[in-house]
mmCIF file with all atom_site columns, C-alpha atoms in Angstrom:
data_model
loop_
_atom_site.group_PDB
_atom_site.id
_atom_site.type_symbol
_atom_site.label_atom_id
_atom_site.label_alt_id
_atom_site.label_comp_id
_atom_site.label_asym_id
_atom_site.label_entity_id
_atom_site.label_seq_id
_atom_site.pdbx_PDB_ins_code
_atom_site.Cartn_x
_atom_site.Cartn_y
_atom_site.Cartn_z
_atom_site.occupancy
_atom_site.B_iso_or_equiv
_atom_site.pdbx_formal_charge
_atom_site.auth_seq_id
_atom_site.auth_comp_id
_atom_site.auth_asym_id
_atom_site.auth_atom_id
_atom_site.pdbx_PDB_model_num
ATOM 1   C CA . UNK A 1 1   ? 9.476   3.996   26.809  1.00 76.00 ? 1   UNK A CA 1
ATOM 2   C CA . UNK A 1 2   ? 8.885   5.815   23.531  1.00 83.00 ? 2   UNK A CA 1
ATOM 3   C CA . UNK A 1 3   ? 11.921  4.157   21.944  1.00 86.00 ? 3   UNK A CA 1
ATOM 4   C CA . UNK A 1 4   ? 10.742  0.709   23.043  1.00 88.00 ? 4   UNK A CA 1
ATOM 5   C CA . UNK A 1 5   ? 7.277   1.374   21.588  1.00 89.00 ? 5   UNK A CA 1
ATOM 6   C CA . UNK A 1 6   ? 8.814   2.631   18.346  1.00 89.00 ? 6   UNK A CA 1
ATOM 7   C CA . UNK A 1 7   ? 11.060  -0.421  17.945  1.00 90.00 ? 7   UNK A CA 1
ATOM 8   C CA . UNK A 1 8   ? 8.230   -2.826  18.791  1.00 92.00 ? 8   UNK A CA 1
ATOM 9   C CA . UNK A 1 9   ? 5.857   -1.152  16.346  1.00 91.00 ? 9   UNK A CA 1
ATOM 10  C CA . UNK A 1 10  ? 8.512   -1.067  13.635  1.00 92.00 ? 10  UNK A CA 1
ATOM 11  C CA . UNK A 1 11  ? 9.160   -4.798  14.086  1.00 93.00 ? 11  UNK A CA 1
ATOM 12  C CA . UNK A 1 12  ? 5.420   -5.509  13.871  1.00 93.00 ? 12  UNK A CA 1
ATOM 13  C CA . UNK A 1 13  ? 5.146   -3.341  10.726  1.00 93.00 ? 13  UNK A CA 1
ATOM 14  C CA . UNK A 1 14  ? 8.046   -5.097  8.996   1.00 93.00 ? 14  UNK A CA 1
ATOM 15  C CA . UNK A 1 15  ? 6.787   -8.525  10.101  1.00 92.00 ? 15  UNK A CA 1
ATOM 16  C CA . UNK A 1 16  ? 3.291   -7.782  8.823   1.00 91.00 ? 16  UNK A CA 1
ATOM 17  C CA . UNK A 1 17  ? 4.719   -6.568  5.515   1.00 92.00 ? 17  UNK A CA 1
ATOM 18  C CA . UNK A 1 18  ? 6.766   -9.748  5.122   1.00 91.00 ? 18  UNK A CA 1
ATOM 19  C CA . UNK A 1 19  ? 3.805   -11.934 6.068   1.00 90.00 ? 19  UNK A CA 1
ATOM 20  C CA . UNK A 1 20  ? 1.642   -10.050 3.563   1.00 88.00 ? 20  UNK A CA 1
ATOM 21  C CA . UNK A 1 21  ? 4.110   -10.671 0.745   1.00 89.00 ? 21  UNK A CA 1
ATOM 22  C CA . UNK A 1 22  ? 4.768   -14.302 1.682   1.00 88.00 ? 22  UNK A CA 1
ATOM 23  C CA . UNK A 1 23  ? 1.148   -15.326 2.321   1.00 85.00 ? 23  UNK A CA 1
ATOM 24  C CA . UNK A 1 24  ? -0.363  -17.470 -0.422  1.00 82.00 ? 24  UNK A CA 1
ATOM 25  C CA . UNK A 1 25  ? -3.947  -16.598 0.564   1.00 80.00 ? 25  UNK A CA 1
ATOM 26  C CA . UNK A 1 26  ? -5.135  -13.236 -0.787  1.00 78.00 ? 26  UNK A CA 1
ATOM 27  C CA . UNK A 1 27  ? -7.475  -12.587 2.145   1.00 79.00 ? 27  UNK A CA 1
ATOM 28  C CA . UNK A 1 28  ? -4.702  -13.271 4.665   1.00 83.00 ? 28  UNK A CA 1
ATOM 29  C CA . UNK A 1 29  ? -2.428  -10.922 2.720   1.00 83.00 ? 29  UNK A CA 1
ATOM 30  C CA . UNK A 1 30  ? -5.068  -8.190  2.925   1.00 83.00 ? 30  UNK A CA 1
ATOM 31  C CA . UNK A 1 31  ? -5.418  -8.725  6.672   1.00 85.00 ? 31  UNK A CA 1
ATOM 32  C CA . UNK A 1 32  ? -1.644  -8.510  7.140   1.00 88.00 ? 32  UNK A CA 1
ATOM 33  C CA . UNK A 1 33  ? -1.743  -5.289  5.123   1.00 88.00 ? 33  UNK A CA 1
ATOM 34  C CA . UNK A 1 34  ? -4.332  -3.892  7.554   1.00 88.00 ? 34  UNK A CA 1
ATOM 35  C CA . UNK A 1 35  ? -1.983  -4.767  10.429  1.00 90.00 ? 35  UNK A CA 1
ATOM 36  C CA . UNK A 1 36  ? 0.825   -3.003  8.597   1.00 91.00 ? 36  UNK A CA 1
ATOM 37  C CA . UNK A 1 37  ? -1.318  0.112   8.024   1.00 90.00 ? 37  UNK A CA 1
ATOM 38  C CA . UNK A 1 38  ? -2.239  0.226   11.716  1.00 90.00 ? 38  UNK A CA 1
ATOM 39  C CA . UNK A 1 39  ? 1.416   -0.137  12.709  1.00 92.00 ? 39  UNK A CA 1
ATOM 40  C CA . UNK A 1 40  ? 2.356   2.744   10.426  1.00 92.00 ? 40  UNK A CA 1
ATOM 41  C CA . UNK A 1 41  ? -0.446  4.801   11.989  1.00 91.00 ? 41  UNK A CA 1
ATOM 42  C CA . UNK A 1 42  ? 1.045   4.168   15.424  1.00 91.00 ? 42  UNK A CA 1
ATOM 43  C CA . UNK A 1 43  ? 4.410   5.320   14.079  1.00 91.00 ? 43  UNK A CA 1
ATOM 44  C CA . UNK A 1 44  ? 2.749   8.542   12.877  1.00 89.00 ? 44  UNK A CA 1
ATOM 45  C CA . UNK A 1 45  ? 1.303   9.074   16.349  1.00 88.00 ? 45  UNK A CA 1
ATOM 46  C CA . UNK A 1 46  ? 4.765   8.534   17.844  1.00 88.00 ? 46  UNK A CA 1
ATOM 47  C CA . UNK A 1 47  ? 6.136   11.152  15.438  1.00 85.00 ? 47  UNK A CA 1
ATOM 48  C CA . UNK A 1 48  ? 3.549   13.590  16.834  1.00 82.00 ? 48  UNK A CA 1
ATOM 49  C CA . UNK A 1 49  ? 1.516   13.705  13.630  1.00 83.00 ? 49  UNK A CA 1
ATOM 50  C CA . UNK A 1 50  ? -1.922  12.666  14.942  1.00 85.00 ? 50  UNK A CA 1
ATOM 51  C CA . UNK A 1 51  ? -3.781  13.834  11.848  1.00 86.00 ? 51  UNK A CA 1
ATOM 52  C CA . UNK A 1 52  ? -1.677  11.604  9.587   1.00 87.00 ? 52  UNK A CA 1
ATOM 53  C CA . UNK A 1 53  ? -2.177  8.691   11.985  1.00 88.00 ? 53  UNK A CA 1
ATOM 54  C CA . UNK A 1 54  ? -5.946  9.165   12.000  1.00 88.00 ? 54  UNK A CA 1
ATOM 55  C CA . UNK A 1 55  ? -6.013  9.464   8.204   1.00 88.00 ? 55  UNK A CA 1
ATOM 56  C CA . UNK A 1 56  ? -3.866  6.333   7.914   1.00 88.00 ? 56  UNK A CA 1
ATOM 57  C CA . UNK A 1 57  ? -6.367  4.337   9.967   1.00 88.00 ? 57  UNK A CA 1
ATOM 58  C CA . UNK A 1 58  ? -9.490  5.853   8.433   1.00 88.00 ? 58  UNK A CA 1
ATOM 59  C CA . UNK A 1 59  ? -8.521  5.959   4.782   1.00 86.00 ? 59  UNK A CA 1
ATOM 60  C CA . UNK A 1 60  ? -6.104  3.083   4.332   1.00 83.00 ? 60  UNK A CA 1
ATOM 61  C CA . UNK A 1 61  ? -6.971  0.555   7.027   1.00 79.00 ? 61  UNK A CA 1
ATOM 62  C CA . UNK A 1 62  ? -10.652 1.417   6.673   1.00 81.00 ? 62  UNK A CA 1
ATOM 63  C CA . UNK A 1 63  ? -11.854 2.432   3.240   1.00 81.00 ? 63  UNK A CA 1
ATOM 64  C CA . UNK A 1 64  ? -9.083  1.178   0.959   1.00 79.00 ? 64  UNK A CA 1
ATOM 65  C CA . UNK A 1 65  ? -8.895  -2.222  2.643   1.00 78.00 ? 65  UNK A CA 1
ATOM 66  C CA . UNK A 1 66  ? -12.667 -2.638  2.428   1.00 80.00 ? 66  UNK A CA 1
ATOM 67  C CA . UNK A 1 67  ? -12.308 -1.964  -1.298  1.00 77.00 ? 67  UNK A CA 1
ATOM 68  C CA . UNK A 1 68  ? -9.414  -4.471  -1.570  1.00 78.00 ? 68  UNK A CA 1
ATOM 69  C CA . UNK A 1 69  ? -11.347 -7.168  0.270   1.00 76.00 ? 69  UNK A CA 1
ATOM 70  C CA . UNK A 1 70  ? -14.424 -6.468  -1.851  1.00 77.00 ? 70  UNK A CA 1
ATOM 71  C CA . UNK A 1 71  ? -12.399 -6.911  -5.036  1.00 74.00 ? 71  UNK A CA 1
ATOM 72  C CA . UNK A 1 72  ? -10.712 -10.063 -3.702  1.00 74.00 ? 72  UNK A CA 1
ATOM 73  C CA . UNK A 1 73  ? -14.081 -11.590 -2.845  1.00 74.00 ? 73  UNK A CA 1
ATOM 74  C CA . UNK A 1 74  ? -15.658 -10.369 -6.094  1.00 72.00 ? 74  UNK A CA 1
ATOM 75  C CA . UNK A 1 75  ? -12.958 -11.958 -8.219  1.00 70.00 ? 75  UNK A CA 1
ATOM 76  C CA . UNK A 1 76  ? -12.749 -15.086 -6.096  1.00 68.00 ? 76  UNK A CA 1
ATOM 77  C CA . UNK A 1 77  ? -9.001  -14.696 -5.700  1.00 58.00 ? 77  UNK A CA 1
ATOM 78  C CA . UNK A 1 78  ? -9.048  -16.508 -2.367  1.00 55.00 ? 78  UNK A CA 1
ATOM 79  C CA . UNK A 1 79  ? -10.147 -19.696 -4.168  1.00 57.00 ? 79  UNK A CA 1
ATOM 80  C CA . UNK A 1 80  ? -7.779  -19.390 -7.111  1.00 54.00 ? 80  UNK A CA 1
ATOM 81  C CA . UNK A 1 81  ? -5.615  -22.409 -7.675  1.00 52.00 ? 81  UNK A CA 1
ATOM 82  C CA . UNK A 1 82  ? -1.941  -21.957 -8.275  1.00 53.00 ? 82  UNK A CA 1
ATOM 83  C CA . UNK A 1 83  ? -1.411  -23.296 -11.745 1.00 54.00 ? 83  UNK A CA 1
ATOM 84  C CA . UNK A 1 84  ? 1.537   -23.037 -14.038 1.00 57.00 ? 84  UNK A CA 1
ATOM 85  C CA . UNK A 1 85  ? 3.228   -19.688 -14.255 1.00 56.00 ? 85  UNK A CA 1
ATOM 86  C CA . UNK A 1 86  ? 1.930   -17.717 -17.219 1.00 62.00 ? 86  UNK A CA 1
ATOM 87  C CA . UNK A 1 87  ? 4.368   -14.844 -16.935 1.00 64.00 ? 87  UNK A CA 1
ATOM 88  C CA . UNK A 1 88  ? 7.790   -16.378 -16.522 1.00 73.00 ? 88  UNK A CA 1
ATOM 89  C CA . UNK A 1 89  ? 9.664   -13.072 -16.634 1.00 73.00 ? 89  UNK A CA 1
ATOM 90  C CA . UNK A 1 90  ? 8.353   -11.953 -13.244 1.00 71.00 ? 90  UNK A CA 1
ATOM 91  C CA . UNK A 1 91  ? 10.756  -14.000 -11.108 1.00 79.00 ? 91  UNK A CA 1
ATOM 92  C CA . UNK A 1 92  ? 13.952  -12.820 -12.851 1.00 84.00 ? 92  UNK A CA 1
ATOM 93  C CA . UNK A 1 93  ? 12.683  -9.217  -12.909 1.00 80.00 ? 93  UNK A CA 1
ATOM 94  C CA . UNK A 1 94  ? 11.803  -9.442  -9.212  1.00 75.00 ? 94  UNK A CA 1
ATOM 95  C CA . UNK A 1 95  ? 15.248  -10.821 -8.373  1.00 84.00 ? 95  UNK A CA 1
ATOM 96  C CA . UNK A 1 96  ? 16.986  -8.064  -10.351 1.00 88.00 ? 96  UNK A CA 1
ATOM 97  C CA . UNK A 1 97  ? 14.874  -5.357  -8.718  1.00 79.00 ? 97  UNK A CA 1
ATOM 98  C CA . UNK A 1 98  ? 15.413  -6.908  -5.278  1.00 80.00 ? 98  UNK A CA 1
ATOM 99  C CA . UNK A 1 99  ? 19.182  -6.920  -5.745  1.00 87.00 ? 99  UNK A CA 1
ATOM 100 C CA . UNK A 1 100 ? 19.013  -3.302  -6.951  1.00 85.00 ? 100 UNK A CA 1
ATOM 101 C CA . UNK A 1 101 ? 16.998  -2.353  -3.851  1.00 77.00 ? 101 UNK A CA 1
ATOM 102 C CA . UNK A 1 102 ? 19.497  -4.073  -1.562  1.00 85.00 ? 102 UNK A CA 1
ATOM 103 C CA . UNK A 1 103 ? 22.336  -2.249  -3.340  1.00 86.00 ? 103 UNK A CA 1
ATOM 104 C CA . UNK A 1 104 ? 20.559  1.076   -2.793  1.00 77.00 ? 104 UNK A CA 1
ATOM 105 C CA . UNK A 1 105 ? 19.982  0.281   0.882   1.00 75.00 ? 105 UNK A CA 1
ATOM 106 C CA . UNK A 1 106 ? 23.656  -0.633  1.249   1.00 81.00 ? 106 UNK A CA 1
ATOM 107 C CA . UNK A 1 107 ? 24.723  2.590   -0.452  1.00 79.00 ? 107 UNK A CA 1
ATOM 108 C CA . UNK A 1 108 ? 22.513  4.709   1.804   1.00 72.00 ? 108 UNK A CA 1
ATOM 109 C CA . UNK A 1 109 ? 23.724  2.833   4.888   1.00 76.00 ? 109 UNK A CA 1
ATOM 110 C CA . UNK A 1 110 ? 27.337  3.327   3.793   1.00 79.00 ? 110 UNK A CA 1
ATOM 111 C CA . UNK A 1 111 ? 26.953  7.026   2.996   1.00 72.00 ? 111 UNK A CA 1
ATOM 112 C CA . UNK A 1 112 ? 24.903  7.758   6.091   1.00 63.00 ? 112 UNK A CA 1
ATOM 113 C CA . UNK A 1 113 ? 22.794  10.881  6.359   1.00 56.00 ? 113 UNK A CA 1
ATOM 114 C CA . UNK A 1 114 ? 25.072  13.020  4.207   1.00 59.00 ? 114 UNK A CA 1
ATOM 115 C CA . UNK A 1 115 ? 23.286  12.171  0.946   1.00 50.00 ? 115 UNK A CA 1
ATOM 116 C CA . UNK A 1 116 ? 21.231  15.331  0.624   1.00 54.00 ? 116 UNK A CA 1
ATOM 117 C CA . UNK A 1 117 ? 21.685  18.775  2.075   1.00 58.00 ? 117 UNK A CA 1
ATOM 118 C CA . UNK A 1 118 ? 17.976  19.530  2.040   1.00 54.00 ? 118 UNK A CA 1
ATOM 119 C CA . UNK A 1 119 ? 16.492  22.275  4.163   1.00 58.00 ? 119 UNK A CA 1
ATOM 120 C CA . UNK A 1 120 ? 14.871  20.962  7.317   1.00 56.00 ? 120 UNK A CA 1
ATOM 121 C CA . UNK A 1 121 ? 11.128  21.587  7.552   1.00 58.00 ? 121 UNK A CA 1
ATOM 122 C CA . UNK A 1 122 ? 9.488   23.008  10.633  1.00 62.00 ? 122 UNK A CA 1
ATOM 123 C CA . UNK A 1 123 ? 8.658   19.811  12.523  1.00 60.00 ? 123 UNK A CA 1
ATOM 124 C CA . UNK A 1 124 ? 5.987   21.398  14.707  1.00 65.00 ? 124 UNK A CA 1
ATOM 125 C CA . UNK A 1 125 ? 3.368   21.733  11.979  1.00 70.00 ? 125 UNK A CA 1
ATOM 126 C CA . UNK A 1 126 ? 4.498   19.218  9.368   1.00 70.00 ? 126 UNK A CA 1
ATOM 127 C CA . UNK A 1 127 ? 1.517   16.900  10.005  1.00 72.00 ? 127 UNK A CA 1
ATOM 128 C CA . UNK A 1 128 ? -1.029  19.607  10.723  1.00 79.00 ? 128 UNK A CA 1
ATOM 129 C CA . UNK A 1 129 ? -4.225  19.553  8.623   1.00 83.00 ? 129 UNK A CA 1
ATOM 130 C CA . UNK A 1 130 ? -3.680  23.138  7.431   1.00 85.00 ? 130 UNK A CA 1
ATOM 131 C CA . UNK A 1 131 ? -0.179  22.360  6.171   1.00 83.00 ? 131 UNK A CA 1
ATOM 132 C CA . UNK A 1 132 ? -1.299  19.180  4.440   1.00 82.00 ? 132 UNK A CA 1
ATOM 133 C CA . UNK A 1 133 ? -4.337  20.802  2.828   1.00 85.00 ? 133 UNK A CA 1
ATOM 134 C CA . UNK A 1 134 ? -2.327  23.825  1.673   1.00 86.00 ? 134 UNK A CA 1
ATOM 135 C CA . UNK A 1 135 ? 0.169   21.536  -0.104  1.00 85.00 ? 135 UNK A CA 1
ATOM 136 C CA . UNK A 1 136 ? -2.455  19.073  -1.354  1.00 84.00 ? 136 UNK A CA 1
ATOM 137 C CA . UNK A 1 137 ? -4.691  21.664  -2.965  1.00 87.00 ? 137 UNK A CA 1
ATOM 138 C CA . UNK A 1 138 ? -1.943  23.872  -4.357  1.00 89.00 ? 138 UNK A CA 1
ATOM 139 C CA . UNK A 1 139 ? 1.335   22.116  -5.139  1.00 89.00 ? 139 UNK A CA 1
ATOM 140 C CA . UNK A 1 140 ? -0.042  18.576  -5.470  1.00 90.00 ? 140 UNK A CA 1
ATOM 141 C CA . UNK A 1 141 ? -3.500  19.236  -6.914  1.00 91.00 ? 141 UNK A CA 1
ATOM 142 C CA . UNK A 1 142 ? -2.842  17.664  -10.325 1.00 92.00 ? 142 UNK A CA 1
ATOM 143 C CA . UNK A 1 143 ? -1.324  14.419  -8.942  1.00 90.00 ? 143 UNK A CA 1
ATOM 144 C CA . UNK A 1 144 ? -4.194  14.215  -6.445  1.00 88.00 ? 144 UNK A CA 1
ATOM 145 C CA . UNK A 1 145 ? -6.773  14.422  -9.234  1.00 92.00 ? 145 UNK A CA 1
ATOM 146 C CA . UNK A 1 146 ? -4.859  12.009  -11.493 1.00 93.00 ? 146 UNK A CA 1
ATOM 147 C CA . UNK A 1 147 ? -4.741  9.402   -8.717  1.00 90.00 ? 147 UNK A CA 1
ATOM 148 C CA . UNK A 1 148 ? -8.473  9.773   -8.072  1.00 90.00 ? 148 UNK A CA 1
ATOM 149 C CA . UNK A 1 149 ? -9.192  9.215   -11.784 1.00 94.00 ? 149 UNK A CA 1
ATOM 150 C CA . UNK A 1 150 ? -6.861  6.182   -11.839 1.00 92.00 ? 150 UNK A CA 1
ATOM 151 C CA . UNK A 1 151 ? -8.662  4.672   -8.850  1.00 86.00 ? 151 UNK A CA 1
ATOM 152 C CA . UNK A 1 152 ? -12.010 5.221   -10.575 1.00 90.00 ? 152 UNK A CA 1
ATOM 153 C CA . UNK A 1 153 ? -10.708 3.548   -13.749 1.00 92.00 ? 153 UNK A CA 1
ATOM 154 C CA . UNK A 1 154 ? -9.402  0.599   -11.704 1.00 86.00 ? 154 UNK A CA 1
ATOM 155 C CA . UNK A 1 155 ? -12.775 0.068   -10.024 1.00 83.00 ? 155 UNK A CA 1
ATOM 156 C CA . UNK A 1 156 ? -14.672 0.297   -13.335 1.00 87.00 ? 156 UNK A CA 1
ATOM 157 C CA . UNK A 1 157 ? -12.175 -2.074  -14.988 1.00 85.00 ? 157 UNK A CA 1
ATOM 158 C CA . UNK A 1 158 ? -12.568 -4.591  -12.187 1.00 79.00 ? 158 UNK A CA 1
ATOM 159 C CA . UNK A 1 159 ? -16.338 -4.530  -12.496 1.00 80.00 ? 159 UNK A CA 1
ATOM 160 C CA . UNK A 1 160 ? -16.181 -4.896  -16.303 1.00 82.00 ? 160 UNK A CA 1
ATOM 161 C CA . UNK A 1 161 ? -13.739 -7.810  -16.152 1.00 78.00 ? 161 UNK A CA 1
ATOM 162 C CA . UNK A 1 162 ? -15.752 -9.566  -13.465 1.00 75.00 ? 162 UNK A CA 1
ATOM 163 C CA . UNK A 1 163 ? -18.990 -8.992  -15.335 1.00 77.00 ? 163 UNK A CA 1
ATOM 164 C CA . UNK A 1 164 ? -17.507 -10.587 -18.469 1.00 76.00 ? 164 UNK A CA 1
ATOM 165 C CA . UNK A 1 165 ? -16.449 -13.630 -16.478 1.00 73.00 ? 165 UNK A CA 1
ATOM 166 C CA . UNK A 1 166 ? -19.864 -13.956 -14.829 1.00 72.00 ? 166 UNK A CA 1
ATOM 167 C CA . UNK A 1 167 ? -21.663 -13.620 -18.182 1.00 75.00 ? 167 UNK A CA 1
ATOM 168 C CA . UNK A 1 168 ? -19.391 -16.250 -19.768 1.00 77.00 ? 168 UNK A CA 1
ATOM 169 C CA . UNK A 1 169 ? -20.029 -18.620 -16.856 1.00 76.00 ? 169 UNK A CA 1
ATOM 170 C CA . UNK A 1 170 ? -23.803 -18.131 -17.132 1.00 77.00 ? 170 UNK A CA 1
ATOM 171 C CA . UNK A 1 171 ? -23.693 -18.796 -20.884 1.00 80.00 ? 171 UNK A CA 1
ATOM 172 C CA . UNK A 1 172 ? -21.792 -22.054 -20.317 1.00 82.00 ? 172 UNK A CA 1
ATOM 173 C CA . UNK A 1 173 ? -24.338 -23.183 -17.748 1.00 80.00 ? 173 UNK A CA 1
ATOM 174 C CA . UNK A 1 174 ? -27.302 -22.479 -20.077 1.00 73.00 ? 174 UNK A CA 1
#
């Protein structure tokens, strides 16, 4: 039963990820991303890491997606028309990176699990809040703070760019 649930959830997660990438509507993409986050949370629960599953739902599917949808609505991205491509280098770069990713996946599939002889962690407390907090606030404190500052800069930048556009629109209407 657990294997069936895992396979079903994994298929839903991959399908939601593909639908998110292939959707032309930004709001639909965000909703598919929420479905993907919830599927990953279920996978965490199946891996017996309930804290990570709850954090996945609360932080990502909750708070981060509310922020994404707010920014999408604020910028009016759901009404944006697809015009001519302004950055023509993105398609070739995406194709090159996609081929590189497929080559890496093929290499890992060919080599199997013998890529790294890493020590195996104690699986009983790997997702426990005490283990996560001990690592987060000791080993990974600097990256944690850098990411929080980057998120703050992104939000401020979004507001500034939107404000400029709104002011320019109001000046044209006057």
